[in-house]
PDB file of C-alpha atoms and ligand atoms in Angstrom:
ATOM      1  CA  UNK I   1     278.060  73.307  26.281  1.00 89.00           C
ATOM      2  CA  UNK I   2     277.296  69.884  25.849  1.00 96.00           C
ATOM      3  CA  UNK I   3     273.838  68.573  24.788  1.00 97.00           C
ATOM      4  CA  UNK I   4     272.548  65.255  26.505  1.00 97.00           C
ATOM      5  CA  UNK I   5     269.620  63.474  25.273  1.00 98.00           C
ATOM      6  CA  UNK I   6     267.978  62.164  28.642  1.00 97.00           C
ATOM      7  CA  UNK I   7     266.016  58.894  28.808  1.00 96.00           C
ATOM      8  CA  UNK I   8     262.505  60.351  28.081  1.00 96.00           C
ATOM      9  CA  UNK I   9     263.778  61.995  24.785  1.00 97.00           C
ATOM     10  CA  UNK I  10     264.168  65.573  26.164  1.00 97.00           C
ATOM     11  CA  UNK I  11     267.201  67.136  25.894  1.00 97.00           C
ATOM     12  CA  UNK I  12     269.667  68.326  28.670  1.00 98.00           C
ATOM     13  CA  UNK I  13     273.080  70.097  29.051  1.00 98.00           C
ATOM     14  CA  UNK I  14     276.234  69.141  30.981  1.00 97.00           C
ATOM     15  CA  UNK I  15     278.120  72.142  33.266  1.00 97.00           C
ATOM     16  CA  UNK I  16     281.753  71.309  33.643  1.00 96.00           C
ATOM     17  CA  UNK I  17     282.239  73.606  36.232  1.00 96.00           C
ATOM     18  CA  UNK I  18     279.787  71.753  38.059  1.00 97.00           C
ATOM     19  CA  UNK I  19     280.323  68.103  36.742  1.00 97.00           C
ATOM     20  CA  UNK I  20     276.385  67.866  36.535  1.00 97.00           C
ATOM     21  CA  UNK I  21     273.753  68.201  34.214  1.00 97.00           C
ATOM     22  CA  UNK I  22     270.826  69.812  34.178  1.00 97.00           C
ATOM     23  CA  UNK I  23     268.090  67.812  34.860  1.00 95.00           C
ATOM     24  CA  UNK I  24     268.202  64.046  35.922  1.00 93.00           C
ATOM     25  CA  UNK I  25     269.173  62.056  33.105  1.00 96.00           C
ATOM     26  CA  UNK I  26     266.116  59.792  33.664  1.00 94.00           C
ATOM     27  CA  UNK I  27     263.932  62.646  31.807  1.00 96.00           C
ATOM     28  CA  UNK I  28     264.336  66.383  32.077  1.00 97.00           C
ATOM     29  CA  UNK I  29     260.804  67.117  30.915  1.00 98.00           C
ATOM     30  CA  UNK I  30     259.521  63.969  33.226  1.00 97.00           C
ATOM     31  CA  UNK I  31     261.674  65.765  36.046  1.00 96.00           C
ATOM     32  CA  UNK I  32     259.935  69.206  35.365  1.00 98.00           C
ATOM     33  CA  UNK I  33     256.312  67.380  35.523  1.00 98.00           C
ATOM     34  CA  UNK I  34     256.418  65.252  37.848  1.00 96.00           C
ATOM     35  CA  UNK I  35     259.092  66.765  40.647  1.00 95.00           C
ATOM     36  CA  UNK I  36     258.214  69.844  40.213  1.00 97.00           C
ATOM     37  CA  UNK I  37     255.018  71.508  38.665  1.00 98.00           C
ATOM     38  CA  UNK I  38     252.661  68.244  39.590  1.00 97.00           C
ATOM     39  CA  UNK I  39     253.388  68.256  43.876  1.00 97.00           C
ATOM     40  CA  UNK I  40     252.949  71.742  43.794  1.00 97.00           C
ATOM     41  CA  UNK I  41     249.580  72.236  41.697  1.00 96.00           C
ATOM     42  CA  UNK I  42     247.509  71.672  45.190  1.00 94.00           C
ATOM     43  CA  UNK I  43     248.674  75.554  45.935  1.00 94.00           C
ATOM     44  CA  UNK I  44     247.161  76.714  43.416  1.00 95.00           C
ATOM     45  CA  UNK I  45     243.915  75.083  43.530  1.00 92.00           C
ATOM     46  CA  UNK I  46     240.526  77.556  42.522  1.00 91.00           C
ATOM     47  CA  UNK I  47     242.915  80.449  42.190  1.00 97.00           C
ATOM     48  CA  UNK I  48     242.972  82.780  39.514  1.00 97.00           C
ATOM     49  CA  UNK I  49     246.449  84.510  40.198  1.00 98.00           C
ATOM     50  CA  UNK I  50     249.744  82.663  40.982  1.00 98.00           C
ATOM     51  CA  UNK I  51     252.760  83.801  41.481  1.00 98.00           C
ATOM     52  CA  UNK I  52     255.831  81.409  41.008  1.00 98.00           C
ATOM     53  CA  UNK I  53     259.496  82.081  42.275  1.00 98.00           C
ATOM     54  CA  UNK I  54     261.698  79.627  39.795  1.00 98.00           C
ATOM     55  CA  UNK I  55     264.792  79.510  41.768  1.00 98.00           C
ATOM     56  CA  UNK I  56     267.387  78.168  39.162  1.00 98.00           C
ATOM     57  CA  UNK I  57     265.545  78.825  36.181  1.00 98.00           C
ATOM     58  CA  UNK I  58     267.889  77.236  33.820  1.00 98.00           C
ATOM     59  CA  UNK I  59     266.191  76.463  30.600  1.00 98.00           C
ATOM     60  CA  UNK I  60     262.803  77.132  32.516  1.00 98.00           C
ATOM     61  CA  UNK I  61     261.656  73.506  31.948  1.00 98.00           C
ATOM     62  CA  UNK I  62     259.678  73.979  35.196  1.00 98.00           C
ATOM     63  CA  UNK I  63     258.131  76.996  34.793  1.00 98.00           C
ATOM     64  CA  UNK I  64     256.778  76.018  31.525  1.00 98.00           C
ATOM     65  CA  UNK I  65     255.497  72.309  33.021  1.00 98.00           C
ATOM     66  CA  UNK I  66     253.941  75.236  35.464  1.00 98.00           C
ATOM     67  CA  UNK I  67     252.237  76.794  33.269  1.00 98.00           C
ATOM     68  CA  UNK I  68     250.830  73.923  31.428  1.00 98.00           C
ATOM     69  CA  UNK I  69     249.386  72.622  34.418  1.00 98.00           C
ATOM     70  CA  UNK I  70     247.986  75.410  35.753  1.00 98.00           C
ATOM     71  CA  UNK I  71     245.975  76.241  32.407  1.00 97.00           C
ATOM     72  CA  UNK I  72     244.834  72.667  32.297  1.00 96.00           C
ATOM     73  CA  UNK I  73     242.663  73.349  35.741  1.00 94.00           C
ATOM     74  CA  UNK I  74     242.110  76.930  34.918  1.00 95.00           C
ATOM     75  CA  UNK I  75     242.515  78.123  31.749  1.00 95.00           C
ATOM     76  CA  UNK I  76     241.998  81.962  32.578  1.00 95.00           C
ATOM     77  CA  UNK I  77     244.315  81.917  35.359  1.00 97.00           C
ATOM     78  CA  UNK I  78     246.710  84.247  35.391  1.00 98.00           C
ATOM     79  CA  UNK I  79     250.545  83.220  36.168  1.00 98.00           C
ATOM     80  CA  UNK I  80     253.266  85.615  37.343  1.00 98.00           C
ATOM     81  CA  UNK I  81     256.802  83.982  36.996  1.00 98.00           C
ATOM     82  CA  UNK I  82     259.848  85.469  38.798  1.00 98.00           C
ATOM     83  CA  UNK I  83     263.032  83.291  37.786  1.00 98.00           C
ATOM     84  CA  UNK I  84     265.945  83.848  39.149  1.00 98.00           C
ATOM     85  CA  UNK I  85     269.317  82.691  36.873  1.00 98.00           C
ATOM     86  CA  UNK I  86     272.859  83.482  37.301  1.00 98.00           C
ATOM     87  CA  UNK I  87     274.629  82.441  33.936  1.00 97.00           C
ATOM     88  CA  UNK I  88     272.888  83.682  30.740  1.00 97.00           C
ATOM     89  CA  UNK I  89     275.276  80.688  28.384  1.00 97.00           C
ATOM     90  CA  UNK I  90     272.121  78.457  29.904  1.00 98.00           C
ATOM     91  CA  UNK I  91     269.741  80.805  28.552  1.00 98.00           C
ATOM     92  CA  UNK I  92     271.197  81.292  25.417  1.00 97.00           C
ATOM     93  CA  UNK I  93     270.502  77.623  25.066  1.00 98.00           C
ATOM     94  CA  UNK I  94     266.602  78.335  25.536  1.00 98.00           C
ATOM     95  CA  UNK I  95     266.167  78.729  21.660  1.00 98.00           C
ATOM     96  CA  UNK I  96     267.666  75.165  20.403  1.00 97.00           C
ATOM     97  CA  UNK I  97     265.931  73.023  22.860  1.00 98.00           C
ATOM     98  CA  UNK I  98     262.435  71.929  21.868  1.00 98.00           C
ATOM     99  CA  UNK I  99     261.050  70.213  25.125  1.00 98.00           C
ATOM    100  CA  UNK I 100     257.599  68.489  24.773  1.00 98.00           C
ATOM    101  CA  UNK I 101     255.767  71.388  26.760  1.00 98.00           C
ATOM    102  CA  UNK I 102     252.753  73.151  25.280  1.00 98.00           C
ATOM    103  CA  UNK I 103     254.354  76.648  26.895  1.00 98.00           C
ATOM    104  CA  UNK I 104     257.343  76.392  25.683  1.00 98.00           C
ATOM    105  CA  UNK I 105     257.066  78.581  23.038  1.00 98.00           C
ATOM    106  CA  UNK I 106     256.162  81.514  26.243  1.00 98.00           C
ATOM    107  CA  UNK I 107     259.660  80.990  27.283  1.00 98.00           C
ATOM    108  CA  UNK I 108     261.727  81.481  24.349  1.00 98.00           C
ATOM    109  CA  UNK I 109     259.850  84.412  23.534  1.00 98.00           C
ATOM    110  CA  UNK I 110     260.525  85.711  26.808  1.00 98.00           C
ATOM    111  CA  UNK I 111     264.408  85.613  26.169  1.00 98.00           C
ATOM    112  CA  UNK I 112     264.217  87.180  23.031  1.00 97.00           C
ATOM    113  CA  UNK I 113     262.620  90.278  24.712  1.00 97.00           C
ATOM    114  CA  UNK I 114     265.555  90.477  27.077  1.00 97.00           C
ATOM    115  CA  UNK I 115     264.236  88.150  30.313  1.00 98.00           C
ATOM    116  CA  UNK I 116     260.450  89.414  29.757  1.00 98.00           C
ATOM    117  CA  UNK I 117     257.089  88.523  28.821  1.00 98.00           C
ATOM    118  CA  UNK I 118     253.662  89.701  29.223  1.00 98.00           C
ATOM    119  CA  UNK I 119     250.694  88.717  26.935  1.00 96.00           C
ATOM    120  CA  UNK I 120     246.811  86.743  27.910  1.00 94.00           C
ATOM    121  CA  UNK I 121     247.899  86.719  31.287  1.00 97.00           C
ATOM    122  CA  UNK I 122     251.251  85.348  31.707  1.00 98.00           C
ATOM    123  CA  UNK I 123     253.901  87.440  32.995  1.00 98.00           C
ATOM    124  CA  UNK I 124     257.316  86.417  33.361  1.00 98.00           C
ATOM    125  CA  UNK I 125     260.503  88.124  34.246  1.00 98.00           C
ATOM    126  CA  UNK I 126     263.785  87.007  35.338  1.00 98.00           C
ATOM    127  CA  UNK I 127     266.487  88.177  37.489  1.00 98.00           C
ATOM    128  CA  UNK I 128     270.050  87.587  36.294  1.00 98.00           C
ATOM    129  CA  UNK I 129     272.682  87.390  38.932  1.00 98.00           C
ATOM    130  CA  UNK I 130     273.431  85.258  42.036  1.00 98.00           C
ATOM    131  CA  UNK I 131     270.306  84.109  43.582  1.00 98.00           C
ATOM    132  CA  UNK I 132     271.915  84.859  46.797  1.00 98.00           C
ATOM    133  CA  UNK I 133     271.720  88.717  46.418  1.00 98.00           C
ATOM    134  CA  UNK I 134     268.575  88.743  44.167  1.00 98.00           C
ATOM    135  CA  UNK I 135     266.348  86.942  46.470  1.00 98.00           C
ATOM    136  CA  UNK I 136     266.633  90.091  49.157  1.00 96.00           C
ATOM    137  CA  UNK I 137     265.291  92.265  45.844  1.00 93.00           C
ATOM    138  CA  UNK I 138     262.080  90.286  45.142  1.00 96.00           C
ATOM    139  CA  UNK I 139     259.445  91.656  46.928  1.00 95.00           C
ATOM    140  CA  UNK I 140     256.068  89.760  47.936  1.00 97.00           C
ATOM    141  CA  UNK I 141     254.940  86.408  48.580  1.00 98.00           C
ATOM    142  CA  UNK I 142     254.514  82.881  45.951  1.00 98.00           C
ATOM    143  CA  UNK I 143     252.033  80.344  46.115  1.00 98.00           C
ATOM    144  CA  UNK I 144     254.956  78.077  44.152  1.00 98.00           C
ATOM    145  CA  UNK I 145     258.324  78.178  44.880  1.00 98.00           C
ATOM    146  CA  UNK I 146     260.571  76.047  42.848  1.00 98.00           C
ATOM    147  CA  UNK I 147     264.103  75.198  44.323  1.00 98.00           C
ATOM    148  CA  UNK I 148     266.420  73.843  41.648  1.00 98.00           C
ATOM    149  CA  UNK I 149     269.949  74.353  42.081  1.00 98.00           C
ATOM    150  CA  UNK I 150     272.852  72.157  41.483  1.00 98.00           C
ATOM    151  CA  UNK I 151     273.324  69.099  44.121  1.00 97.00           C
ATOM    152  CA  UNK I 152     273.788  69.869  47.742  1.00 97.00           C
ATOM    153  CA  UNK I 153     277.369  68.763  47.352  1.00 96.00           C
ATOM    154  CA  UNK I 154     278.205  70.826  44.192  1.00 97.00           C
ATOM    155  CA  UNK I 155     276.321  74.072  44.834  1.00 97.00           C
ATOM    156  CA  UNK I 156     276.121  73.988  48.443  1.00 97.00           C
ATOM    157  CA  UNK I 157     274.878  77.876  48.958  1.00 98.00           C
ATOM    158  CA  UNK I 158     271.766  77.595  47.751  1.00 98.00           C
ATOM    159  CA  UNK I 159     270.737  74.752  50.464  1.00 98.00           C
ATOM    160  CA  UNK I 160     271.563  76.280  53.531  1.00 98.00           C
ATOM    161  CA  UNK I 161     269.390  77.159  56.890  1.00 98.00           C
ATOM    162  CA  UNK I 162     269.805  81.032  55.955  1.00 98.00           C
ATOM    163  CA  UNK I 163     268.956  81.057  52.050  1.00 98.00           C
ATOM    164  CA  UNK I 164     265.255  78.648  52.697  1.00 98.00           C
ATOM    165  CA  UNK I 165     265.090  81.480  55.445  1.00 98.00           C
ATOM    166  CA  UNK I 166     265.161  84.200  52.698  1.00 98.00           C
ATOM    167  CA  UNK I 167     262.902  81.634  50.743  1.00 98.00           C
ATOM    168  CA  UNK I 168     259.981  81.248  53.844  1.00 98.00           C
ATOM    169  CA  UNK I 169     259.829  84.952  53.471  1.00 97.00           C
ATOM    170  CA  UNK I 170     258.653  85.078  50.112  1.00 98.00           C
ATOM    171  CA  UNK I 171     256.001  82.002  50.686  1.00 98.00           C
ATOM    172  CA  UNK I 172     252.159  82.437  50.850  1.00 98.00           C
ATOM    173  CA  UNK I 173     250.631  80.647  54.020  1.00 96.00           C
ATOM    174  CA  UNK I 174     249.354  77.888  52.084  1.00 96.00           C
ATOM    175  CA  UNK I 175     252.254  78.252  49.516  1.00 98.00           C
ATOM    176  CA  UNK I 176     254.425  74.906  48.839  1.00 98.00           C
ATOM    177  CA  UNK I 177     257.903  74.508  47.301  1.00 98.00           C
ATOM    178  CA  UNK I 178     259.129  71.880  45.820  1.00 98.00           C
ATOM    179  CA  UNK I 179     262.930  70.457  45.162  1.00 98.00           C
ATOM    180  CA  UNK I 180     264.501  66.750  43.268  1.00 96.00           C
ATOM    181  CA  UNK I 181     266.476  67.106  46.502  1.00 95.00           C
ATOM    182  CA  UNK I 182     265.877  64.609  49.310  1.00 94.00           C
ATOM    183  CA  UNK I 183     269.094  64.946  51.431  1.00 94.00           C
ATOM    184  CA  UNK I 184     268.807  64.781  55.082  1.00 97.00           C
ATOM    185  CA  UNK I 185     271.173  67.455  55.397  1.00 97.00           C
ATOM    186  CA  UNK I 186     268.821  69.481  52.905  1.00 98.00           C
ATOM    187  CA  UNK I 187     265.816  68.610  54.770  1.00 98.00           C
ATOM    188  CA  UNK I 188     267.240  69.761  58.350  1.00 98.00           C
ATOM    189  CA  UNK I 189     267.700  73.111  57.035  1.00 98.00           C
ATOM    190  CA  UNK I 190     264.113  73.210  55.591  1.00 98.00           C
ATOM    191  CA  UNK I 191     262.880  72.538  58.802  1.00 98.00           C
ATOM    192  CA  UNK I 192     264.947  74.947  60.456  1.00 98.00           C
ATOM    193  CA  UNK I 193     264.206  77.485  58.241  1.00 98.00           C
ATOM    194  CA  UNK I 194     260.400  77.452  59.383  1.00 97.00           C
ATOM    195  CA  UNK I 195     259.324  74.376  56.465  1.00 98.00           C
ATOM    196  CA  UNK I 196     257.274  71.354  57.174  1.00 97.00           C
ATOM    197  CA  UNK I 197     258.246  68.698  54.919  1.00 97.00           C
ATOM    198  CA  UNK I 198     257.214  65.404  52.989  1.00 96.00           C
ATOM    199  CA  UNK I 199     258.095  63.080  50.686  1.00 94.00           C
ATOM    200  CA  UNK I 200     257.442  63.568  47.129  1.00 92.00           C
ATOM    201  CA  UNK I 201     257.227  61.576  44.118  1.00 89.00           C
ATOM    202  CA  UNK I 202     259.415  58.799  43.354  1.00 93.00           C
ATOM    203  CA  UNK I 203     260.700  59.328  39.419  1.00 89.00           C
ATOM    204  CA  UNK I 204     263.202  58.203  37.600  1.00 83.00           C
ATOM    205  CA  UNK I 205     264.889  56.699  41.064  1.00 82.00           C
ATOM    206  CA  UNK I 206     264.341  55.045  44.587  1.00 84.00           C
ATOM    207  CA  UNK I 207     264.335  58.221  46.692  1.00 92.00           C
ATOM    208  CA  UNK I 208     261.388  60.999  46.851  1.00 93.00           C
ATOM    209  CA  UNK I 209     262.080  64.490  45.901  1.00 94.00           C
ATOM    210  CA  UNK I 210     260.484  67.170  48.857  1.00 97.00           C
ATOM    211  CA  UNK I 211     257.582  69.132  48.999  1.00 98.00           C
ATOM    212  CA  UNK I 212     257.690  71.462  51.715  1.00 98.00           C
ATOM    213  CA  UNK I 213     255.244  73.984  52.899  1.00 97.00           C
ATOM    214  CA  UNK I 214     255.272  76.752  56.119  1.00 96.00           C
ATOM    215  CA  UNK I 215     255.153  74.520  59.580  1.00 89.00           C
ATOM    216  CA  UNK I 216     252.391  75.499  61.731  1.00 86.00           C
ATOM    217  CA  UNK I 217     253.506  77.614  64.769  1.00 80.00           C
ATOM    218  CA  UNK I 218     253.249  75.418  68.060  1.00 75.00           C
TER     219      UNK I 218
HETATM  220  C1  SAM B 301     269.945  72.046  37.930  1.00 69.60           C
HETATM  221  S1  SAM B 301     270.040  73.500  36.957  1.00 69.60           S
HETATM  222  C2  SAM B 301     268.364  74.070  36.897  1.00 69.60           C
HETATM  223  C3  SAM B 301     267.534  73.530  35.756  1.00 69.60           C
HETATM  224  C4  SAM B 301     266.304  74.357  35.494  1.00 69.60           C
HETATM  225  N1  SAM B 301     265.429  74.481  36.629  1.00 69.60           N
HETATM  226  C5  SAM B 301     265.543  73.943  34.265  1.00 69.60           C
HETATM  227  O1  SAM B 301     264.335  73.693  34.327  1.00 69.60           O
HETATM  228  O2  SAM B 301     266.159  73.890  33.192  1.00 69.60           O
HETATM  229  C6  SAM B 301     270.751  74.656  38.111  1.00 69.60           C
HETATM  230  C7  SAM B 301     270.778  76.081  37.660  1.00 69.60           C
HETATM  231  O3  SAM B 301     271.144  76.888  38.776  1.00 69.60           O
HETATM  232  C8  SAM B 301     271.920  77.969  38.336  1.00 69.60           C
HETATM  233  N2  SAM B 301     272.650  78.475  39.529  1.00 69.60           N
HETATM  234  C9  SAM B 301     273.588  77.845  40.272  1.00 69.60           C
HETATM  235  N3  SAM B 301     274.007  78.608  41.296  1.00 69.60           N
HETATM  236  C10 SAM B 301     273.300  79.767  41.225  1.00 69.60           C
HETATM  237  C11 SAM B 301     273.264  80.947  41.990  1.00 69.60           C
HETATM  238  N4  SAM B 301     274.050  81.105  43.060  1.00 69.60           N
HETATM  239  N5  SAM B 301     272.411  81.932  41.639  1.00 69.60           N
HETATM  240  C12 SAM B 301     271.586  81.785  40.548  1.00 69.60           C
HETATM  241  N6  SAM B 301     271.585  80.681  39.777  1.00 69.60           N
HETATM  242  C13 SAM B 301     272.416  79.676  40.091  1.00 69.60           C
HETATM  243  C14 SAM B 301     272.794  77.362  37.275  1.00 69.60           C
HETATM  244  O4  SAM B 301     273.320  78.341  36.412  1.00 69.60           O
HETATM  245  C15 SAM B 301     271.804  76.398  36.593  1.00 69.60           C
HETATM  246  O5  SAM B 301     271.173  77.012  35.509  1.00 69.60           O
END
């Protein structure tokens, strides 16, 4: 697998069967902050449990920004992580990468005991296998759902109407996912699916990424 150094110093890998990396190559660890983790910290305000579904987990940059930012507003909160991954060569890359995220460290440990942590509060476990048949085996709801496959173009079945369907069903009322993805083709199906959605941060490019949380029923 080839290792890209992306432009905040954070290192990323290329997929050739998808032609992509990663993470943008503007800043993987910027992308994991500020895309990701950052819009959705308002779900998790004065809680002291949260549960996070990392859809994509990949080398878990986002889960770890997660957990950072959670334990900077609460530091005795405690953090459930489901991830769901389908290729374990990514995860195998988990211990070379050094990404500037205090909860790192969480992570790799986790893959050394085979996809599974627990220790002062943090649990984190992930599912290996095609998101598309382990999403019907999670059970309950997420206050933070992170959706981060592919592009729309390259990985097409993890965008649709009828997988953010299988994702409202795991969301907490006042739950909120978050995705790099603006596409208006991605957005239609968020709304269809039962999502309200809004612009997010602008980083590392001209477009927003989306934050989307359950619409109200009218
Ligand atoms: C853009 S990368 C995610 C990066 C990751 N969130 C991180 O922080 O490092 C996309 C990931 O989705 C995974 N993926 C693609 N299709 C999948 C599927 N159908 N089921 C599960 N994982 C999938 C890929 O293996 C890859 O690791």
């Amino acid at each position: 697998m080839k290792e890209v150094t992306t432009k905040d110093g954070s290192t990323t890998f290329y997929n050739d069967e998808y032609s992509e990396t990663y993470h943008s190559v503007t800043g993987a660890v910027e992308e994991a902050f500020r895309k990701f983790a950052e819009p959705a910290l308002e779900a998790v305000k004065n809680k002291n449990e949260v549960r996070i579904l990392d859809v994509c987990f990949g080398l878990g940059y986002n889960s770890a920004a997660a957990i950072d930012e959670i334990l900077k507003q609460n530091i005795s909160c405690n953090i459930e992580i489901i991830g769901l991954e389908k290729d374990k060569k990514i995860l195998e890359q988990i211990k070379n990468v050094e990404p500037a995220i205090i909860s790192y460290p969480v992570i790799k440990e986790m893959v050394e005991q085979n996809y599974k942590y627990e220790r002062n509060g943090i649990i984190i476990e992930l599912i290996i296998g095609d998101a598309l048949k382990t999403i019907k085996k999670i059970k309950g709801k997420f206050d933070i759902i992170f959706l981060d496959p592919f592009s729309p173009k390259k990985n097409p079945e993890l965008w649709t109407e009828s997988f953010f369907k299988e994702l409202r069903k795991h969301i907490k009322e006042d739950g909120i996912l978050t995705t790099y993805s603006c596409a208006g083709n991605v957005r239609r199906n968020l709304k269809a699916a039962g999502f309200e959605i809004k612009d997010g941060p602008c980083v590392g490019r001209r477009s927003p990424s989306t934050i989307a949380t359950i619409a109200p029923v009218v």
